[in-house]
PDB file of C-alpha atoms and ligand atoms in Angstrom:
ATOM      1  CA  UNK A   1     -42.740 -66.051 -23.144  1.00  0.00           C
ATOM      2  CA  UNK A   2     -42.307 -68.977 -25.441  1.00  0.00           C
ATOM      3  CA  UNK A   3     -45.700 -70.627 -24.135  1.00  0.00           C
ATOM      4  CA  UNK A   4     -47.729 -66.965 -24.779  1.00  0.00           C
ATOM      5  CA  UNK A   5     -46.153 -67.459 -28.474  1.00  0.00           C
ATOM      6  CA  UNK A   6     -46.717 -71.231 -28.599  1.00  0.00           C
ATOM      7  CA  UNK A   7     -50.500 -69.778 -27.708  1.00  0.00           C
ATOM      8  CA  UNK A   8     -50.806 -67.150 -29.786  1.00  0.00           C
ATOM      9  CA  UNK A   9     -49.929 -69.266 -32.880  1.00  0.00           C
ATOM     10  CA  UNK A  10     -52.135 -71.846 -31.853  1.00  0.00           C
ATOM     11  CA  UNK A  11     -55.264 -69.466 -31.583  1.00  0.00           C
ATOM     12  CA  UNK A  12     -53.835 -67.785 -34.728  1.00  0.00           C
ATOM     13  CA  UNK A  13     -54.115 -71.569 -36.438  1.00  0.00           C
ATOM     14  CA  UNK A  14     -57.520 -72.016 -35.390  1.00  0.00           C
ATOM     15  CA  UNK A  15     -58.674 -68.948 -36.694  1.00  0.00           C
ATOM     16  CA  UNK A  16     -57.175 -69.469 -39.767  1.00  0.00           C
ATOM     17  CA  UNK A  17     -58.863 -73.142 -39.585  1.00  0.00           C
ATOM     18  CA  UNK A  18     -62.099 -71.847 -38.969  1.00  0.00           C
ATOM     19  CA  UNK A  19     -61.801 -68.974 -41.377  1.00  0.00           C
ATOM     20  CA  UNK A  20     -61.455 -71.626 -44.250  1.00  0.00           C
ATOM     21  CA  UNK A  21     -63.480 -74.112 -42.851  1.00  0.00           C
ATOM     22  CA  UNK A  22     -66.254 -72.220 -41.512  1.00  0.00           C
ATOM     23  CA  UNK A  23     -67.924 -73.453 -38.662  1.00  0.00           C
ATOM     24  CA  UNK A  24     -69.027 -77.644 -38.113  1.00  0.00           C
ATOM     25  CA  UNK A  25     -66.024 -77.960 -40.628  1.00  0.00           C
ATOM     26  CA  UNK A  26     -67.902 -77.521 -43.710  1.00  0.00           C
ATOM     27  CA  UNK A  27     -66.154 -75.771 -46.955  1.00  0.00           C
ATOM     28  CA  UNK A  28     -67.251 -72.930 -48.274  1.00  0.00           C
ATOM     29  CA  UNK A  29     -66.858 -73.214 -51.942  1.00  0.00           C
ATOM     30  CA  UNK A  30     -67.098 -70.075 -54.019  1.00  0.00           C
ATOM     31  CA  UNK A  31     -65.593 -67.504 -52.497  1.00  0.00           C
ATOM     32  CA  UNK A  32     -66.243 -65.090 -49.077  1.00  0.00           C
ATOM     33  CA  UNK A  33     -70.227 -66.157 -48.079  1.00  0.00           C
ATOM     34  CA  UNK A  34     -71.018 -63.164 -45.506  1.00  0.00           C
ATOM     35  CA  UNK A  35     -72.687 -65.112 -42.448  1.00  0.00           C
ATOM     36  CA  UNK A  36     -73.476 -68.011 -44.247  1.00  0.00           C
ATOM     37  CA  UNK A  37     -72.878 -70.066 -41.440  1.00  0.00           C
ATOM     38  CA  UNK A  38     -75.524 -69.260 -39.584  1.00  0.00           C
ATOM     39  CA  UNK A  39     -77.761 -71.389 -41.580  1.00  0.00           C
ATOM     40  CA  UNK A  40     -76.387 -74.025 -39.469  1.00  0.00           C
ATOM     41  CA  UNK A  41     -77.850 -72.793 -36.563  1.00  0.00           C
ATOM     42  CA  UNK A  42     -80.699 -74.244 -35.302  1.00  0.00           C
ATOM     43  CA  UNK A  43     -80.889 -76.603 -38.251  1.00  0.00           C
ATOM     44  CA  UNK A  44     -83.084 -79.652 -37.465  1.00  0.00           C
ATOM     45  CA  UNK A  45     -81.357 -83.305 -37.840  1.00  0.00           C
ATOM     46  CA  UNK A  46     -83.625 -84.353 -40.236  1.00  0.00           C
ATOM     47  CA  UNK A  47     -85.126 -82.411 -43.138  1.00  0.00           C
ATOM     48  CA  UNK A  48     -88.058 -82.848 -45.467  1.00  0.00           C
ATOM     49  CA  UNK A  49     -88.225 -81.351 -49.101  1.00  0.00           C
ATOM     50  CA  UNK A  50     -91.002 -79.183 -48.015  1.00  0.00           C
ATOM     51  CA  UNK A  51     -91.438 -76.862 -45.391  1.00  0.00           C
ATOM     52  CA  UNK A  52     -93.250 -73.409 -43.702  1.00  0.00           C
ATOM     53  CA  UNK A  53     -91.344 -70.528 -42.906  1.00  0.00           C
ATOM     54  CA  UNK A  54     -93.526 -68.285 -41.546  1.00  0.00           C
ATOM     55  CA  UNK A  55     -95.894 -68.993 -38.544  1.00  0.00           C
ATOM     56  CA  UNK A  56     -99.819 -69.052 -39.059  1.00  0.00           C
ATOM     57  CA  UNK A  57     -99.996 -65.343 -37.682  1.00  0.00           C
ATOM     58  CA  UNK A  58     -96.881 -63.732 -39.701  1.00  0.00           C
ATOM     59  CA  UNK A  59     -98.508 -60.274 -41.242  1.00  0.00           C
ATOM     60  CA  UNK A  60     -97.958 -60.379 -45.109  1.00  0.00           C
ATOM     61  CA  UNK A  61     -99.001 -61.868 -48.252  1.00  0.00           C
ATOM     62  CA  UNK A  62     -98.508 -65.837 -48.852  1.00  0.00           C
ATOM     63  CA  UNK A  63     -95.964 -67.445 -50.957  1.00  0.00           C
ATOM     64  CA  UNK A  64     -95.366 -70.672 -52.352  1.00  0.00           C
ATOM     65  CA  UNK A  65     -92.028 -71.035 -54.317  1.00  0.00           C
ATOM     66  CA  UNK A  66     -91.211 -74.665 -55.444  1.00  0.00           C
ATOM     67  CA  UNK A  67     -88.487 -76.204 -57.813  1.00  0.00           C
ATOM     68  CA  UNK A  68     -85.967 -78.832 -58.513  1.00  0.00           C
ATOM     69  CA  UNK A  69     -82.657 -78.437 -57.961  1.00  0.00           C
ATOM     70  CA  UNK A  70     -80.337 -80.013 -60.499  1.00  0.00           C
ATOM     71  CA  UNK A  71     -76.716 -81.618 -61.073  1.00  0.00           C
ATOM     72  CA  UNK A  72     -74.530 -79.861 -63.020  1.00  0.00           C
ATOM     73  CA  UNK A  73     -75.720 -80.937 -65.828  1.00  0.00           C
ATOM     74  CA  UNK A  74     -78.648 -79.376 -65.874  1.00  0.00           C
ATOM     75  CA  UNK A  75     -80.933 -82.347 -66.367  1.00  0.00           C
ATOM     76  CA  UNK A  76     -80.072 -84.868 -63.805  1.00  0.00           C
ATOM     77  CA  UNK A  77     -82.227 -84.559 -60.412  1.00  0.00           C
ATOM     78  CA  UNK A  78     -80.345 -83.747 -57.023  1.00  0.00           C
ATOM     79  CA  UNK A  79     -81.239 -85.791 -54.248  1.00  0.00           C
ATOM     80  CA  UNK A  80     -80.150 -84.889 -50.282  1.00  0.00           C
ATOM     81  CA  UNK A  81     -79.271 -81.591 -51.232  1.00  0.00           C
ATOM     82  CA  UNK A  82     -79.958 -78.583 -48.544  1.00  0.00           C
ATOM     83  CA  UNK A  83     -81.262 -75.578 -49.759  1.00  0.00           C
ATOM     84  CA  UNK A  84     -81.409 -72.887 -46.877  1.00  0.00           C
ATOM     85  CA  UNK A  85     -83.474 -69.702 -47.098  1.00  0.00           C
ATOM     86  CA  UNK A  86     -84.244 -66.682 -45.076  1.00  0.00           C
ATOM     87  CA  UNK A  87     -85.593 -63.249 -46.074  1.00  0.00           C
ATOM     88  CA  UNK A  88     -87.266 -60.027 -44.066  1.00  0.00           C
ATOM     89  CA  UNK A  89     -90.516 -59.493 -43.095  1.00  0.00           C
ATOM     90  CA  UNK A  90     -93.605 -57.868 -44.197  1.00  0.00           C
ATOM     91  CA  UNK A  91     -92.011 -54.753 -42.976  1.00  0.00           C
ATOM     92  CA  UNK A  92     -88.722 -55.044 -44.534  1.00  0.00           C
ATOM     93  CA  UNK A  93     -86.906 -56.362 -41.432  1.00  0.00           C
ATOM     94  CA  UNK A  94     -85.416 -59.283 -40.588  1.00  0.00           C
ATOM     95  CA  UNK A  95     -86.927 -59.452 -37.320  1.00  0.00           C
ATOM     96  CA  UNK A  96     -86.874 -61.747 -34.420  1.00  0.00           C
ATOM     97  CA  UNK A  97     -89.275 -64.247 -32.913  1.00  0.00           C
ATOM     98  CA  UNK A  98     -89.712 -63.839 -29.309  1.00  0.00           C
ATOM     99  CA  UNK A  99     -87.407 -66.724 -27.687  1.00  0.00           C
ATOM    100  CA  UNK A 100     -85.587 -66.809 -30.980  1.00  0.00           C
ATOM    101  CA  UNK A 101     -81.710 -67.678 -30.678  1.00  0.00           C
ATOM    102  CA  UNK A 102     -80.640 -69.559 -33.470  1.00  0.00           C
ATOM    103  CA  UNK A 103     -79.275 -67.437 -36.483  1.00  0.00           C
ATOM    104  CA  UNK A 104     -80.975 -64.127 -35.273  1.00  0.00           C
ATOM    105  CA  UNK A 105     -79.191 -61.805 -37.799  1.00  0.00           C
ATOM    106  CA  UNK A 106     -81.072 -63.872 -40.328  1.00  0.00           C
ATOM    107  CA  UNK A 107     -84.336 -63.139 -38.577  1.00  0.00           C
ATOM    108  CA  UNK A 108     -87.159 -65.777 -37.318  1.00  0.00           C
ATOM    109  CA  UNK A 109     -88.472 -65.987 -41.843  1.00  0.00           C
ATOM    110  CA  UNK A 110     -85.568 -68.816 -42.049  1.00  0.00           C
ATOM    111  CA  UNK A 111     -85.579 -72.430 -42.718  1.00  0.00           C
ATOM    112  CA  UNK A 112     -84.349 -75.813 -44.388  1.00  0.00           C
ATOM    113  CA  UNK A 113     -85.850 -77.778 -47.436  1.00  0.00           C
ATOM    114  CA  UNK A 114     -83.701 -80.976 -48.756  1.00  0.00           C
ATOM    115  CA  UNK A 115     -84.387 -82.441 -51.925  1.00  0.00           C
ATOM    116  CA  UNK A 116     -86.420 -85.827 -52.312  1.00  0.00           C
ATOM    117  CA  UNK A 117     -85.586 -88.635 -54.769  1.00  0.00           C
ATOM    118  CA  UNK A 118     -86.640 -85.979 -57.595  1.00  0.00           C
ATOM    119  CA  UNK A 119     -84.599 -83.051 -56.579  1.00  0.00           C
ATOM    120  CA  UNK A 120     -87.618 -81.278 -55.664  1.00  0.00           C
ATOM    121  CA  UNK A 121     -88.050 -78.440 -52.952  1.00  0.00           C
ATOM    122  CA  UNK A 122     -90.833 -76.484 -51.983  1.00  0.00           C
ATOM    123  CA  UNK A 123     -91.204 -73.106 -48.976  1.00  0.00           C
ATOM    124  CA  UNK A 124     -93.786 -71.338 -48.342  1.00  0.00           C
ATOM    125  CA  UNK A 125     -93.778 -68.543 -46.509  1.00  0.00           C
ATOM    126  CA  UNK A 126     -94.883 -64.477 -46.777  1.00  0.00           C
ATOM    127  CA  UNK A 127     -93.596 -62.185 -49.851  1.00  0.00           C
ATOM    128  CA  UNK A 128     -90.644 -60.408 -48.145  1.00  0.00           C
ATOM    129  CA  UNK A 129     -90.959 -56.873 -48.497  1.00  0.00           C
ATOM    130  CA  UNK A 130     -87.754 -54.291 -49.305  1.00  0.00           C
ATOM    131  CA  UNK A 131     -85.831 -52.722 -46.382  1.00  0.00           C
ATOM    132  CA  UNK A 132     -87.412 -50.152 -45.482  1.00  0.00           C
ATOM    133  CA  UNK A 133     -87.136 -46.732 -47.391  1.00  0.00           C
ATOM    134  CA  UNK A 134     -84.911 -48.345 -49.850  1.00  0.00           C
ATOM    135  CA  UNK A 135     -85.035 -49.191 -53.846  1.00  0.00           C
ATOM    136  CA  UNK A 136     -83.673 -52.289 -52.402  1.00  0.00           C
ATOM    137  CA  UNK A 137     -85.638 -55.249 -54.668  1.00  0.00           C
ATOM    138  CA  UNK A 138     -87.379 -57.788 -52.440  1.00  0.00           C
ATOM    139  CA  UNK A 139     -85.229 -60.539 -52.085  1.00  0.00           C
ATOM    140  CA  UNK A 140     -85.223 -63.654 -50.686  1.00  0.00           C
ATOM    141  CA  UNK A 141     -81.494 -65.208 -49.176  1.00  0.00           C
ATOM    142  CA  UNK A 142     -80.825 -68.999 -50.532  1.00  0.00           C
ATOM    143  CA  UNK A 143     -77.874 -71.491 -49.561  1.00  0.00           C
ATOM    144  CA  UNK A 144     -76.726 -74.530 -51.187  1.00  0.00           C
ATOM    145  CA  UNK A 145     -75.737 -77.149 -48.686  1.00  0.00           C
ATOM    146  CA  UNK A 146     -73.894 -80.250 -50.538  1.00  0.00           C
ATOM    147  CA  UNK A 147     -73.655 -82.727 -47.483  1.00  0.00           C
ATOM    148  CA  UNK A 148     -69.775 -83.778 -47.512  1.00  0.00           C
ATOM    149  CA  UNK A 149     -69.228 -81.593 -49.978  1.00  0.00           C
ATOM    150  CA  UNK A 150     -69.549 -77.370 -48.851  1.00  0.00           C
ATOM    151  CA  UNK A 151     -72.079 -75.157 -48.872  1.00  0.00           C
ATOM    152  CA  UNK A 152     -72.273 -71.423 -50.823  1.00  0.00           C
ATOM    153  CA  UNK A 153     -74.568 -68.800 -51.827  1.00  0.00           C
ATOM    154  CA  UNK A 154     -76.081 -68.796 -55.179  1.00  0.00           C
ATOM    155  CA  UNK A 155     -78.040 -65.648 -56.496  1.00  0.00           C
ATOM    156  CA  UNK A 156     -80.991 -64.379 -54.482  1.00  0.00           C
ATOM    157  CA  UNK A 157     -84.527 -65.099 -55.444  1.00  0.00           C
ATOM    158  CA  UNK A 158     -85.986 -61.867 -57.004  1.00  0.00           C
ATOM    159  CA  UNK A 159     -89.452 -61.145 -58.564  1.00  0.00           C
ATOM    160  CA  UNK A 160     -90.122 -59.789 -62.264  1.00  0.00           C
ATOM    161  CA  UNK A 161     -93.162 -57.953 -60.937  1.00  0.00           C
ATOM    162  CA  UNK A 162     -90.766 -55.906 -58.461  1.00  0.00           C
ATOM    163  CA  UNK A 163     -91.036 -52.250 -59.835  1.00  0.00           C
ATOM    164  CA  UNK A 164     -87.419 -51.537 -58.212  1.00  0.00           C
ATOM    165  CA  UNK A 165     -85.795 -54.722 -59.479  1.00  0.00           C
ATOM    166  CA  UNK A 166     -84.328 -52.368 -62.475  1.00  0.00           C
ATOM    167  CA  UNK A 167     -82.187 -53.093 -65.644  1.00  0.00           C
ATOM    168  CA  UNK A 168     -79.398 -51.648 -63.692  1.00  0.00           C
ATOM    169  CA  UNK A 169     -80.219 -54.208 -60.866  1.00  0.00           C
ATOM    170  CA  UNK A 170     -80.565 -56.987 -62.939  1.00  0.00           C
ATOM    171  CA  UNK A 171     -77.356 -56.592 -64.961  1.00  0.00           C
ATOM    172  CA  UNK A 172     -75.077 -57.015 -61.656  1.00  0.00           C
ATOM    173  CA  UNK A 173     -76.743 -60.607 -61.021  1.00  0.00           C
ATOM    174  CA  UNK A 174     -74.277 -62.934 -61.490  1.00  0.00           C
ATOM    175  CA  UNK A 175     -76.801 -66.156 -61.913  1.00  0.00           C
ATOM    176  CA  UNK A 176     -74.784 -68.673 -58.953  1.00  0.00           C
ATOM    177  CA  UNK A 177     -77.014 -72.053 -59.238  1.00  0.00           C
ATOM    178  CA  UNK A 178     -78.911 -70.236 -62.412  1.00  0.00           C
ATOM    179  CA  UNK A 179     -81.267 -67.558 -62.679  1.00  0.00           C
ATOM    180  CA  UNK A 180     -82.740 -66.327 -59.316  1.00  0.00           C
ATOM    181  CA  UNK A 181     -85.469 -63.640 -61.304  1.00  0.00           C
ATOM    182  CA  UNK A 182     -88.685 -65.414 -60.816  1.00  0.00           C
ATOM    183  CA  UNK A 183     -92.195 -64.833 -62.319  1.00  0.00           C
ATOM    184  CA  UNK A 184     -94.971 -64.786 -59.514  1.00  0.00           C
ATOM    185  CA  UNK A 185     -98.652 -65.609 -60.537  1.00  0.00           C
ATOM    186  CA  UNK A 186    -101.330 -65.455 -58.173  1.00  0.00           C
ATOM    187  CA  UNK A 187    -104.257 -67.795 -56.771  1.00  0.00           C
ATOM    188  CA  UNK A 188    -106.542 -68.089 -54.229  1.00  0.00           C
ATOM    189  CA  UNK A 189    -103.867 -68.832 -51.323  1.00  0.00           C
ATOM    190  CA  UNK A 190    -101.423 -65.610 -52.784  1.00  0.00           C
ATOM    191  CA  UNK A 191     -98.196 -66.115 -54.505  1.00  0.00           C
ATOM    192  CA  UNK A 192     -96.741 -68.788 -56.370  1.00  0.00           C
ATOM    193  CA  UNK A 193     -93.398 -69.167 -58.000  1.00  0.00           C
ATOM    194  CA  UNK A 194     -91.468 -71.789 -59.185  1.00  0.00           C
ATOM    195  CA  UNK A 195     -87.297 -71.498 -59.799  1.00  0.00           C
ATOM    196  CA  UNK A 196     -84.860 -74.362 -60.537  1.00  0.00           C
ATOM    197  CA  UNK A 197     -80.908 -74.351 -59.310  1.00  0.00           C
ATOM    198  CA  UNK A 198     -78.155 -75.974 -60.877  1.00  0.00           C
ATOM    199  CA  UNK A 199     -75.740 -77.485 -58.595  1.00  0.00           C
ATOM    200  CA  UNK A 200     -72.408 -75.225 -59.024  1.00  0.00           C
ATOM    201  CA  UNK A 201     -73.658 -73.108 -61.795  1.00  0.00           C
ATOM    202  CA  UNK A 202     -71.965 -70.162 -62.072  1.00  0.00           C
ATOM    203  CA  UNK A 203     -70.035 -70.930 -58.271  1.00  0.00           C
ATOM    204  CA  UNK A 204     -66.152 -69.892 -58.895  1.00  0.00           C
ATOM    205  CA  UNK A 205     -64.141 -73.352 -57.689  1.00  0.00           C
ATOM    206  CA  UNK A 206     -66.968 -75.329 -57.932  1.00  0.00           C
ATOM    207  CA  UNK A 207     -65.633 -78.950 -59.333  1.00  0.00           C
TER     208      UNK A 207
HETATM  209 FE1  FE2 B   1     -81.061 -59.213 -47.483  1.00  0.00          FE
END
């Protein structure tokens, strides 16, 4: 009997470890971040400051979205920091790639930027459409990732041109790492946006 409690209150320590902790021992800073963790799945060793989401053949419009990510002080450039994003398809899904296994609730539109020496980032990718028959606004998932430090969610990239992204919408965004509402203009290649993030902005516990 006392070894089944010795176990239990081990496994109940753990869990309470990990539960704090998240998984690979990272903090999450900023409160509950609903499967955040998954954006270390899969996540390559080493990570350049731009990358392609979407394979050559993904149905959908293109996007470019680009940016620098800043200290907390709004002006001075963040170097080595990960910014992790993931959104649905052109069908409003997040769907899987066949063979996919890595972070499969996020679907296979996912991947890792990390800031270079000027705290500049740049994805492209497809537009993400809504969910499907919903005034859901198209949105597009980001998380911070301060190496050594914790990782958190910061507000959702959203488009001004959205005809569901509504006052009502809008006035429940909370603005974590600044405003996510972007304006999109349009070239020859599709859709291009640009957004900057400040490091903590608007993150409860953030020091
Ligand atoms: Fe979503």
């Amino acid at each position: 009997m006392k070894q089944i409690t010795f176990y239990l209150f081990s496994v109940a320590l753990a869990w309470e470890g990990c539960a704090q902790k998240g998984q690979w021992n990272e903090n999450v800073i900023g409160g509950p971040c609903e499967d955040c963790q998954l954006m270390f799945e899969g996540m390559p060793s080493q990570l350049t400051s731009t990358t392609n989401l979407a394979p050559p053949d993904e149905p959908g419009e293109q996007l470019e979205i680009s940016g620098t990510i800043y200290q907390q002080d709004g002006k001075t450039p963040a170097a080595g920091v990960v910014l992790y994003v993931y959104h649905t398809d052109s069908k409003g899904l997040y769907s899987k790639s066949p063979g996919q296994k890595f972070g499969v609730r996020h679907g296979h539109l996912r991947g890792w930027v990390k800031t270079d020496a000027n705290g500049r980032y740049q994805f492209n990718t497809i537009r993400p459409a809504s969910y499907p028959n919903s005034k859901n606004p198209q949105h597009i998932h980001p998380i911070v990732y301060e190496p050594g430090k914790g990782y958190y969610w910061i507000d959702e990239f959203l488009f001004e041109d959205d005809p569901v992204l509504t006052a009502n919408e809008r006035s429940h965004l909370q603005n974590r790492g600044g405003a996510g509402v972007i304006r999109l203009t349009i070239n020859q290649k599709g859709w291009v946006g640009r957004r900057d993030i400040i490091l903590g902005e608007n993150v409860p516990g953030y020091k």
